[in-house]
């Protein structure tokens, strides 16, 4: 008991030597942003008299409170440095750029995803049997390695002996590059929703028969009469799926032939609809006519009242012209012939 | 990594990386600050800009030429500057007879002007005037706002947001306990003045784990008045 007491006394004495870390104040602290906002009123007298000292004391108190919060946080040791893990920042600040939207997948990426194809990582160097050494597949020294391999190119059996195989290889490569570029641009157009015509032919040598057919159909219907008077070759067929961009150009298909009973019932239906016609009532016209008649009636009544009123007042105000009644509009008088 | 789909591809890998960096990111780094002048600048403003620039290094850029910009009439040249130097924050200093020692602090969203505030600099004492050892560069400061006005008035709330944006450097998830060396205090007096002081933090022994904080004034001393 004595030992405990003495230890406590000792620690109390030691604590007295050091200054306290207590601050009796209530302020708003956002530890995530290392931010302290003190909304208590300022001592304006002290501000005027000795601003520096007052501000120093005030800031010291607030910083002490902030540090008290920081030192309560969980810490960990990274590379000999003690680091406190901060919570999420409460004070919201605007971003400098908008949040990026996820990019739509390209045609190949969608296909790969559907099929479950995963990209295999290839190493840069590969062993080549012909040259008996490691050559790079891309980048530095690739072209020189390829040139070494291509010191001679065999002319295949079925090829023209006068053809330049080297030029052919170069041309094939440039074609592949062009095709890749076209596909890349198509993917970009798809991603940005830019409409690109499907039927333009970029390279007539490489287009399929379908593409050519579609292009011909579209070209034909670009006349003033939508291709009605353009001649067709004997076995030429029109392309399908083009109707969206050639409205009115494609001919209507013939309806399938009907059986005799169906045809009979169809014709009878047409005859019925013609003969059983009842006068259709245009509701709006009827209502407005009714309203007009009511208004006329009222005006007639008022007119009959007015001469009495005028006699009383002594003829004040000019007489209004009576509105032309509906009856005078009718040309022929209903009910009968002209009497002789 | 997201593939950029530009119509014109960058020819070099370095160029591609630079373009990727300019695209919007999910998590953004520290915001850069751009200092530039208006039609005329005064000695006081130049020293102030230089001090703030030293404080904000390496996330700051200073332009030395004068520019014929009237920012509140047409902010398009400022937007062009910020886009070129990739800094969403800017401080423009200008001095004229009718508006002496003027400072305009503003920020951009997607390189379009978001907001800006005009301040008048009343007094300024630079770093050199304080005889004190300085702190390491690029340390994250603690920000202290004194005064009830910061929460009450709309203008001051706006200013608080701007100051935090400028001085807080970047969002961090953890901070080294030894590295908390810098404190900046913003005081809003009842007259409408803003006093900014910069202190060096010294941690003294106390009886327990949390140290006793002592401050020493090391840095600049600004007095701003909202225009």
Coordinates of C-alpha atoms in Angstrom, one line a residue:
Chain A
X1 CA 0.0 0.0 0.0
X2 CA 2.8 2.4 0.9
X3 CA 4.6 1.5 -2.3
X4 CA 1.5 2.3 -4.4
X5 CA 1.0 5.5 -2.6
X6 CA 4.6 6.6 -3.0
X7 CA 4.5 5.8 -6.8
X8 CA 1.3 7.8 -7.2
X9 CA 2.8 10.7 -5.4
X10 CA 5.9 10.6 -7.5
X11 CA 3.9 10.5 -10.8
X12 CA 1.7 13.4 -9.5
X13 CA 4.8 15.5 -8.8
X14 CA 6.2 14.7 -12.2
X15 CA 3.0 15.7 -13.9
X16 CA 3.2 19.0 -12.1
X17 CA 6.6 19.7 -13.7
X18 CA 5.1 19.5 -17.1
X19 CA 2.4 21.8 -18.5
X20 CA -1.0 20.3 -19.0
X21 CA -2.5 19.4 -22.3
X22 CA -6.0 20.2 -21.2
X23 CA -7.9 22.9 -22.9
X24 CA -11.4 23.7 -21.7
X25 CA -13.1 24.6 -24.9
X26 CA -15.5 23.1 -27.4
X27 CA -14.6 23.4 -31.0
X28 CA -15.4 21.6 -34.3
X29 CA -12.5 19.3 -35.4
X30 CA -12.3 17.5 -38.7
X31 CA -9.4 15.2 -38.1
X32 CA -9.4 13.8 -41.7
X33 CA -8.6 17.3 -43.0
X34 CA -6.4 18.4 -40.0
X35 CA -8.9 21.2 -39.7
X36 CA -10.1 22.9 -36.5
X37 CA -12.9 25.5 -36.5
X38 CA -13.4 27.6 -33.4
X39 CA -16.7 29.3 -33.4
X40 CA -16.3 30.9 -30.0
X41 CA -16.4 34.7 -29.9
X42 CA -13.1 36.4 -30.1
X43 CA -11.8 38.8 -27.4
X44 CA -11.8 42.0 -29.5
X45 CA -10.0 44.0 -26.8
X46 CA -7.1 41.6 -26.8
X47 CA -7.1 41.7 -30.6
X48 CA -6.7 45.4 -30.7
X49 CA -4.1 45.7 -27.9
X50 CA -1.8 42.8 -28.6
X51 CA -3.0 40.8 -31.6
X52 CA 0.1 38.6 -32.1
X53 CA 0.1 37.3 -28.5
X54 CA -3.6 36.8 -28.4
X55 CA -3.6 34.9 -31.7
X56 CA -0.6 32.8 -30.6
X57 CA -2.4 31.7 -27.5
X58 CA -5.7 31.1 -29.2
X59 CA -4.1 29.1 -32.0
X60 CA -2.0 27.1 -29.5
X61 CA -5.1 26.1 -27.6
X62 CA -6.9 25.0 -30.8
X63 CA -3.9 23.2 -32.1
X64 CA -3.5 21.4 -28.8
X65 CA -7.1 20.2 -29.1
X66 CA -6.5 19.0 -32.6
X67 CA -3.4 17.2 -31.6
X68 CA -5.2 15.5 -28.7
X69 CA -7.6 14.1 -31.3
X70 CA -4.8 13.0 -33.7
X71 CA -2.9 11.2 -30.9
X72 CA -6.0 9.2 -30.1
X73 CA -6.0 7.7 -33.5
X74 CA -4.7 4.1 -34.2
X75 CA -1.1 4.1 -35.3
X76 CA 1.2 1.8 -37.1
X77 CA 4.9 1.7 -37.8
X78 CA 6.0 2.0 -41.4
X79 CA 9.8 2.1 -42.0
X80 CA 10.8 3.3 -38.6
X81 CA 8.2 6.1 -38.8
X82 CA 5.1 6.1 -36.6
X83 CA 2.1 6.9 -38.7
X84 CA -1.4 7.7 -37.5
X85 CA -4.3 6.5 -39.7
X86 CA -6.6 9.4 -40.4
X87 CA -10.4 8.9 -40.8
X88 CA -12.2 10.1 -43.9
X89 CA -12.3 13.9 -44.4
X90 CA -15.6 15.4 -43.5
X91 CA -15.0 18.8 -45.1
X92 CA -16.1 18.5 -48.7
X93 CA -14.0 20.2 -51.4
X94 CA -14.9 20.3 -55.1
X95 CA -13.0 18.1 -57.6
X96 CA -10.9 19.7 -60.3
X97 CA -12.2 17.5 -63.1
X98 CA -15.4 15.4 -63.5
X99 CA -15.5 11.7 -62.5
X100 CA -14.4 9.6 -65.5
X101 CA -17.1 7.6 -67.1
X102 CA -16.3 3.9 -67.7
X103 CA -15.3 3.3 -71.2
X104 CA -17.5 1.1 -73.4
X105 CA -15.9 -2.2 -74.4
X106 CA -14.6 -2.5 -78.0
X107 CA -15.9 -5.1 -80.4
X108 CA -13.0 -7.5 -79.6
X109 CA -13.2 -7.0 -75.9
X110 CA -16.9 -7.9 -75.9
X111 CA -16.2 -11.0 -78.0
X112 CA -13.3 -12.0 -75.7
X113 CA -15.5 -11.5 -72.6
X114 CA -18.3 -13.7 -74.2
X115 CA -15.9 -16.4 -75.2
X116 CA -13.9 -16.2 -72.0
X117 CA -10.6 -15.5 -73.8
X118 CA -7.9 -14.2 -71.5
X119 CA -4.8 -12.4 -72.8
X120 CA -1.6 -14.4 -72.5
X121 CA 1.5 -12.5 -71.6
X122 CA 4.2 -13.0 -74.1
X123 CA 7.8 -12.5 -73.2
X124 CA 9.8 -10.1 -75.3
X125 CA 12.5 -12.6 -76.5
X126 CA 11.6 -15.8 -78.4
X127 CA 13.9 -18.5 -79.7
X128 CA 14.3 -18.6 -83.4
X129 CA 15.3 -21.9 -85.0
X130 CA 16.4 -20.4 -88.2
X131 CA 18.8 -17.9 -86.8
X132 CA 19.6 -20.0 -83.7
X133 CA 19.3 -17.1 -81.3
X134 CA 16.9 -15.1 -79.2
X135 CA 15.1 -12.4 -81.2
X136 CA 12.8 -9.7 -79.8
X137 CA 9.1 -9.9 -80.8
X138 CA 8.7 -6.1 -80.6
X139 CA 10.7 -2.9 -79.9
X140 CA 14.4 -2.5 -80.1
X141 CA 16.3 -4.6 -82.7
X142 CA 13.1 -6.4 -84.0
X143 CA 13.3 -5.1 -87.5
X144 CA 17.0 -6.0 -87.9
X145 CA 16.3 -9.5 -86.7
X146 CA 13.5 -9.8 -89.2
X147 CA 15.7 -8.5 -92.0
X148 CA 18.2 -11.2 -91.1
X149 CA 15.5 -13.8 -91.3
X150 CA 14.3 -12.5 -94.7
X151 CA 17.6 -12.5 -96.5
X152 CA 15.8 -14.8 -99.0
X153 CA 12.1 -15.4 -99.6
X154 CA 10.9 -18.5 -101.4
X155 CA 8.5 -18.1 -104.3
X156 CA 5.6 -20.5 -103.6
X157 CA 4.5 -23.2 -106.1
X158 CA 1.3 -21.5 -107.4
X159 CA 2.6 -18.0 -107.6
X160 CA 3.8 -16.0 -110.6
X161 CA 7.6 -16.3 -110.8
X162 CA 7.9 -12.6 -111.9
X163 CA 6.1 -11.3 -108.8
X164 CA 8.2 -9.4 -106.3
X165 CA 7.8 -11.3 -103.0
X166 CA 9.4 -8.6 -100.9
X167 CA 7.1 -5.9 -102.2
X168 CA 4.2 -8.3 -101.7
X169 CA 5.2 -8.8 -98.0
X170 CA 5.5 -5.0 -97.5
X171 CA 2.1 -4.4 -99.1
X172 CA 0.5 -7.1 -97.0
X173 CA 1.9 -5.4 -93.8
X174 CA 0.6 -2.0 -94.8
X175 CA -2.9 -3.5 -95.5
X176 CA -2.9 -5.1 -92.1
X177 CA -2.0 -1.8 -90.5
X178 CA -4.7 0.0 -92.4
X179 CA -7.3 -2.6 -91.4
X180 CA -6.3 -2.2 -87.8
X181 CA -6.6 1.6 -88.0
X182 CA -10.1 1.3 -89.6
X183 CA -11.2 -1.0 -86.8
X184 CA -9.8 1.3 -84.1
X185 CA -11.7 4.3 -85.6
X186 CA -14.9 2.2 -85.8
X187 CA -14.6 1.4 -82.2
X188 CA -14.1 5.1 -81.3
X189 CA -17.1 6.0 -83.4
X190 CA -19.2 3.4 -81.7
X191 CA -18.1 4.7 -78.3
X192 CA -18.9 8.3 -79.1
X193 CA -22.1 7.5 -80.8
X194 CA -20.9 9.0 -84.0
X195 CA -23.0 7.7 -87.0
X196 CA -20.8 6.3 -89.6
X197 CA -22.4 5.0 -92.8
X198 CA -22.2 1.3 -93.1
X199 CA -22.4 1.2 -96.8
X200 CA -19.5 3.3 -97.9
X201 CA -16.9 1.2 -99.4
X202 CA -13.4 2.0 -98.2
X203 CA -11.6 -0.6 -100.3
X204 CA -13.4 -2.2 -103.2
X205 CA -10.8 -5.0 -103.6
X206 CA -11.5 -6.2 -100.0
X207 CA -15.3 -5.7 -99.8
X208 CA -17.5 -8.7 -99.7
X209 CA -20.3 -9.3 -102.2
X210 CA -22.9 -8.3 -99.6
X211 CA -21.3 -4.9 -99.0
X212 CA -21.0 -4.3 -102.7
X213 CA -24.7 -5.2 -103.2
X214 CA -25.8 -2.9 -100.4
X215 CA -23.7 -0.1 -101.8
X216 CA -25.2 -0.6 -105.3
X217 CA -28.8 -0.5 -103.8
X218 CA -28.1 2.7 -101.9
X219 CA -26.5 4.3 -104.9
X220 CA -29.5 3.4 -107.1
X221 CA -32.1 4.9 -104.8
X222 CA -30.3 8.2 -104.7
X223 CA -32.0 9.4 -107.8
X224 CA -34.9 11.9 -107.8
X225 CA -37.5 9.1 -108.4
X226 CA -35.9 6.9 -105.7
X227 CA -34.5 4.4 -108.2
X228 CA -37.8 3.4 -109.7
X229 CA -36.6 3.8 -113.3
X230 CA -33.1 2.4 -112.9
X231 CA -32.4 -0.7 -114.9
X232 CA -31.5 -3.9 -113.2
X233 CA -29.2 -6.7 -114.4
X234 CA -31.1 -10.0 -115.1
X235 CA -30.0 -11.8 -111.9
X236 CA -29.4 -8.8 -109.7
X237 CA -31.0 -8.9 -106.3
X238 CA -31.7 -5.9 -104.1
X239 CA -29.9 -5.8 -100.7
X240 CA -31.8 -6.2 -97.5
X241 CA -31.5 -4.1 -94.4
X242 CA -31.0 -1.0 -96.4
X243 CA -34.6 0.3 -96.0
X244 CA -33.7 2.5 -93.0
X245 CA -31.5 4.7 -95.2
X246 CA -33.5 4.4 -98.4
X247 CA -37.0 5.2 -97.4
X248 CA -39.5 4.7 -100.2
X249 CA -37.1 3.1 -102.6
X250 CA -37.7 -0.6 -102.0
X251 CA -40.7 -2.2 -103.7
X252 CA -43.5 -3.5 -101.6
X253 CA -43.7 -7.2 -101.4
X254 CA -46.7 -9.0 -102.8
X255 CA -49.2 -10.3 -100.3
X256 CA -49.6 -14.1 -100.1
X257 CA -52.6 -15.5 -102.1
X258 CA -55.7 -16.0 -100.0
X259 CA -58.1 -19.0 -100.0
X260 CA -61.5 -18.5 -101.6
X261 CA -63.4 -18.4 -98.2
X262 CA -61.0 -15.8 -96.8
X263 CA -61.3 -13.7 -99.9
X264 CA -65.1 -13.9 -99.8
X265 CA -65.3 -12.8 -96.2
X266 CA -62.9 -10.0 -96.8
X267 CA -64.9 -8.6 -99.7
X268 CA -68.2 -8.9 -97.8
X269 CA -66.6 -6.9 -94.9
X270 CA -65.7 -4.2 -97.3
X271 CA -69.2 -4.0 -98.7
X272 CA -70.8 -3.9 -95.2
X273 CA -68.6 -1.1 -94.1
X274 CA -69.6 0.9 -97.2
X275 CA -73.3 0.3 -96.9
X276 CA -73.8 0.5 -93.2
X277 CA -72.4 3.9 -92.9
X278 CA -74.1 6.1 -90.3
X279 CA -73.6 9.8 -90.2
X280 CA -70.7 10.5 -88.0
X281 CA -71.2 13.2 -85.4
X282 CA -68.4 15.6 -85.1
X283 CA -68.8 16.2 -81.4
X284 CA -66.8 19.4 -81.2
X285 CA -68.8 21.0 -84.0
X286 CA -72.1 20.0 -82.4
X287 CA -71.1 21.4 -79.0
X288 CA -69.9 24.7 -80.3
X289 CA -73.1 25.1 -82.4
X290 CA -75.2 24.4 -79.4
X291 CA -73.3 27.1 -77.4
X292 CA -73.6 29.6 -80.2
X293 CA -77.4 29.0 -80.3
X294 CA -77.6 29.6 -76.6
X295 CA -75.7 32.8 -76.8
X296 CA -77.9 34.1 -79.6
X297 CA -81.0 33.3 -77.5
X298 CA -79.6 35.3 -74.6
X299 CA -78.7 38.2 -76.8
X300 CA -82.2 38.2 -78.2
X301 CA -83.6 38.4 -74.7
X302 CA -81.4 41.2 -73.7
X303 CA -82.4 43.1 -76.8
X304 CA -86.0 42.8 -75.8
X305 CA -85.1 44.2 -72.4
X306 CA -83.0 47.1 -73.6
X307 CA -85.6 49.3 -75.3
X308 CA -87.6 49.4 -72.0
X309 CA -84.4 50.4 -70.2
X310 CA -83.6 53.0 -72.8
X311 CA -87.0 54.6 -72.5
X312 CA -86.4 55.0 -68.8
X313 CA -82.9 56.5 -69.0
X314 CA -83.8 58.7 -71.9
X315 CA -82.1 57.3 -74.8
X316 CA -78.5 57.1 -73.6
X317 CA -76.0 55.4 -75.8
X318 CA -76.3 54.4 -79.3
X319 CA -78.2 51.3 -80.4
X320 CA -76.1 48.3 -81.2
X321 CA -76.6 46.6 -84.4
X322 CA -78.2 43.2 -84.0
X323 CA -76.0 40.3 -84.8
X324 CA -76.7 38.5 -88.0
X325 CA -78.6 35.4 -87.0
X326 CA -77.8 31.9 -88.0
X327 CA -81.0 31.8 -90.0
X328 CA -79.8 34.3 -92.5
X329 CA -76.8 32.1 -93.3
X330 CA -78.8 29.4 -94.8
X331 CA -79.1 29.8 -98.5
X332 CA -82.2 27.9 -99.2
X333 CA -85.1 28.2 -96.9
X334 CA -86.0 24.9 -95.5
X335 CA -89.3 23.4 -96.4
X336 CA -90.5 23.6 -99.8
X337 CA -90.4 24.7 -103.2
X338 CA -90.6 28.0 -104.7
X339 CA -94.3 29.1 -105.0
X340 CA -95.5 30.2 -108.2
Chain B
X1 CA -5.3 0.9 -66.9
X2 CA -7.9 2.5 -69.1
X3 CA -7.0 2.7 -72.8
X4 CA -7.4 6.2 -74.2
X5 CA -9.4 6.3 -77.4
X6 CA -8.1 9.3 -79.1
X7 CA -8.7 9.6 -82.8
X8 CA -5.1 10.7 -83.3
X9 CA -2.8 8.5 -81.4
X10 CA 0.3 9.8 -79.6
X11 CA 3.4 8.6 -81.4
X12 CA 5.7 8.1 -78.4
X13 CA 5.0 6.3 -75.2
X14 CA 6.0 9.4 -73.3
X15 CA 3.4 11.4 -75.1
X16 CA 0.8 8.8 -74.4
X17 CA 1.6 8.9 -70.7
X18 CA 1.4 12.7 -70.6
X19 CA -2.0 12.6 -72.3
X20 CA -3.2 9.9 -69.9
X21 CA -2.2 12.1 -67.0
X22 CA -4.4 14.9 -68.3
X23 CA -7.5 12.8 -68.4
X24 CA -9.8 12.9 -65.4
X25 CA -8.8 10.5 -62.7
X26 CA -10.9 8.8 -60.1
X27 CA -8.6 9.8 -57.2
X28 CA -7.1 13.2 -57.8
X29 CA -3.7 14.4 -56.5
X30 CA -2.8 17.7 -55.0
X31 CA -4.3 20.8 -56.7
X32 CA -1.8 23.1 -58.4
X33 CA -1.9 26.8 -57.8
X34 CA -1.1 29.4 -60.5
X35 CA 0.1 32.9 -59.7
X36 CA -0.1 35.7 -62.3
X37 CA -0.4 39.4 -62.5
X38 CA -3.0 41.8 -63.9
X39 CA -2.2 45.1 -65.5
X40 CA 0.0 46.4 -62.7
X41 CA 1.5 44.9 -59.6
X42 CA 2.8 46.5 -56.5
X43 CA 5.9 45.6 -54.4
X44 CA 3.8 44.3 -51.5
X45 CA 1.8 42.0 -53.8
X46 CA 4.9 40.7 -55.5
X47 CA 6.5 39.8 -52.2
X48 CA 3.2 38.2 -51.0
X49 CA 2.9 36.1 -54.2
X50 CA 6.5 35.0 -53.8
X51 CA 6.0 33.9 -50.2
X52 CA 2.9 32.0 -51.0
X53 CA 4.6 30.3 -53.9
X54 CA 7.4 29.2 -51.7
X55 CA 4.9 27.9 -49.3
X56 CA 3.0 25.9 -51.9
X57 CA 6.0 24.5 -53.8
X58 CA 6.1 22.1 -55.7
X59 CA 2.4 22.4 -56.4
X60 CA 2.6 25.9 -57.7
X61 CA 3.6 27.9 -60.7
X62 CA 4.4 31.6 -61.0
X63 CA 4.1 33.6 -64.1
X64 CA 6.1 36.8 -64.2
X65 CA 4.6 38.7 -67.2
X66 CA 1.9 41.3 -66.8
X67 CA -1.4 40.4 -68.5
X68 CA -4.2 42.7 -69.6
X69 CA -6.9 40.8 -67.9
X70 CA -10.1 42.2 -66.3
X71 CA -11.1 39.1 -64.5
X72 CA -14.6 40.0 -63.4
X73 CA -15.6 41.1 -66.9
X74 CA -14.1 38.3 -68.9
X75 CA -12.6 35.2 -67.3
X76 CA -11.8 33.4 -70.5
X77 CA -8.0 34.2 -70.6
X78 CA -7.7 32.9 -67.0
X79 CA -9.4 29.7 -68.0
X80 CA -7.0 29.4 -70.9
X81 CA -4.0 29.9 -68.5
X82 CA -5.3 27.3 -66.1
X83 CA -5.8 24.8 -68.8
X84 CA -2.3 25.3 -70.2
X85 CA -0.6 25.0 -66.8
X86 CA -3.0 22.4 -65.5
X87 CA -3.8 24.2 -62.3
X88 CA -7.4 24.3 -61.0
X89 CA -6.5 27.1 -58.5
X90 CA -5.2 30.6 -59.3
X91 CA -4.3 33.8 -57.6
X92 CA -4.2 37.0 -59.6
X93 CA -2.6 40.1 -58.1
X94 CA -3.3 43.5 -59.5
X95 CA -2.8 47.1 -58.3
X96 CA -4.5 50.2 -59.5
X97 CA -5.3 53.5 -58.0
X98 CA -8.9 52.7 -57.4
X99 CA -8.3 49.2 -56.2
X100 CA -4.9 49.1 -54.7
X101 CA -3.2 45.8 -53.6
X102 CA -5.9 43.6 -55.0
X103 CA -5.8 39.8 -54.9
X104 CA -8.3 37.5 -56.6
X105 CA -8.4 33.9 -55.5
X106 CA -10.3 31.5 -57.6
X107 CA -10.7 27.9 -58.7
X108 CA -11.8 25.9 -61.7
X109 CA -13.9 22.9 -62.4
X110 CA -13.0 21.1 -65.5
X111 CA -11.1 24.3 -66.5
X112 CA -14.3 26.4 -66.4
X113 CA -14.5 29.1 -63.7
X114 CA -16.1 27.7 -60.6
X115 CA -15.8 30.6 -58.1
X116 CA -13.5 33.5 -57.2
X117 CA -13.2 36.1 -54.4
X118 CA -11.5 39.5 -54.4
X119 CA -9.4 40.4 -51.4
X120 CA -7.6 43.6 -50.5
X121 CA -4.2 43.1 -48.9
X122 CA -3.8 45.5 -46.0
X123 CA -0.5 44.3 -44.4
X124 CA 2.0 41.6 -45.1
X125 CA 5.1 40.4 -43.3
X126 CA 7.2 37.9 -45.2
X127 CA 9.1 34.8 -44.2
X128 CA 12.4 36.6 -44.0
X129 CA 11.2 39.0 -41.4
X130 CA 10.8 36.3 -38.8
X131 CA 14.0 35.1 -37.2
X132 CA 13.2 31.4 -36.8
X133 CA 14.1 28.1 -38.1
X134 CA 11.9 27.0 -40.9
X135 CA 10.2 23.7 -41.6
X136 CA 10.6 21.1 -44.2
X137 CA 9.1 21.7 -47.6
X138 CA 5.7 20.2 -48.6
X139 CA 4.5 19.2 -45.2
X140 CA 0.8 19.0 -44.6
X141 CA -0.3 21.9 -42.3
X142 CA -3.0 21.9 -39.6
X143 CA -5.6 24.6 -40.4
X144 CA -7.2 26.5 -37.6
X145 CA -10.1 28.9 -38.2
X146 CA -10.9 31.3 -35.4
X147 CA -14.0 33.4 -35.0
X148 CA -17.7 32.8 -35.3
X149 CA -18.0 34.5 -38.7
X150 CA -16.5 31.5 -40.5
X151 CA -19.7 29.6 -39.9
X152 CA -22.2 32.4 -40.1
X153 CA -21.7 34.5 -43.2
X154 CA -21.9 33.1 -46.7
X155 CA -18.9 35.0 -47.9
X156 CA -16.8 33.7 -45.1
X157 CA -18.0 30.1 -45.6
X158 CA -17.0 30.4 -49.2
X159 CA -13.6 31.9 -48.2
X160 CA -13.1 29.1 -45.8
X161 CA -13.6 26.5 -48.5
X162 CA -11.2 28.3 -50.8
X163 CA -8.5 28.6 -48.1
X164 CA -8.8 24.9 -47.1
X165 CA -8.5 24.0 -50.8
X166 CA -5.4 26.1 -51.3
X167 CA -3.5 25.2 -48.1
X168 CA -4.4 21.6 -47.3
X169 CA -2.3 20.2 -50.1
X170 CA -3.9 16.8 -50.7
X171 CA -6.1 14.2 -49.1
X172 CA -4.1 11.7 -47.2
X173 CA -5.0 8.6 -45.4
X174 CA -2.3 8.6 -42.8
X175 CA 0.0 11.2 -41.5
X176 CA 3.4 10.8 -39.8
X177 CA 3.2 12.0 -36.2
X178 CA 6.7 13.6 -36.5
X179 CA 5.7 15.4 -39.6
X180 CA 3.0 17.7 -38.1
X181 CA 5.2 20.7 -38.0
X182 CA 3.1 23.5 -39.6
X183 CA 0.0 25.3 -38.5
X184 CA -1.8 28.1 -40.2
X185 CA -4.4 30.1 -38.4
X186 CA -7.2 32.2 -40.1
X187 CA -8.9 34.7 -37.8
X188 CA -12.0 36.6 -38.8
X189 CA -12.4 39.8 -36.8
X190 CA -15.7 41.4 -36.1
X191 CA -14.7 44.3 -38.4
X192 CA -14.5 41.9 -41.3
X193 CA -10.7 41.6 -41.5
X194 CA -9.0 38.2 -42.0
X195 CA -5.7 37.7 -40.2
X196 CA -3.6 34.8 -41.3
X197 CA -0.6 33.6 -39.3
X198 CA 1.7 30.7 -39.9
X199 CA 3.3 28.8 -37.0
X200 CA 5.9 26.1 -36.5
X201 CA 4.8 23.4 -34.1
X202 CA 7.1 22.2 -31.4
X203 CA 6.0 19.2 -29.4
X204 CA 7.1 19.3 -25.8
X205 CA 6.9 16.6 -23.2
X206 CA 3.8 16.2 -21.2
X207 CA 2.9 13.7 -18.6
X208 CA 1.2 11.4 -21.1
X209 CA 1.3 10.1 -24.7
X210 CA 0.0 13.3 -26.3
X211 CA 2.6 16.0 -26.3
X212 CA 2.2 19.6 -25.3
X213 CA 2.0 21.8 -28.3
X214 CA 4.0 25.0 -28.4
X215 CA 3.9 27.4 -31.4
X216 CA 6.4 29.7 -32.7
X217 CA 5.5 32.2 -35.3
X218 CA 7.6 31.5 -38.3
X219 CA 5.8 32.6 -41.3
X220 CA 3.9 35.2 -43.1
X221 CA 1.5 37.5 -41.6
X222 CA -1.4 38.5 -43.9
X223 CA -4.2 40.9 -43.3
X224 CA -6.9 40.6 -45.8
X225 CA -10.1 42.6 -46.2
X226 CA -12.9 41.3 -48.3
X227 CA -13.7 43.7 -51.0

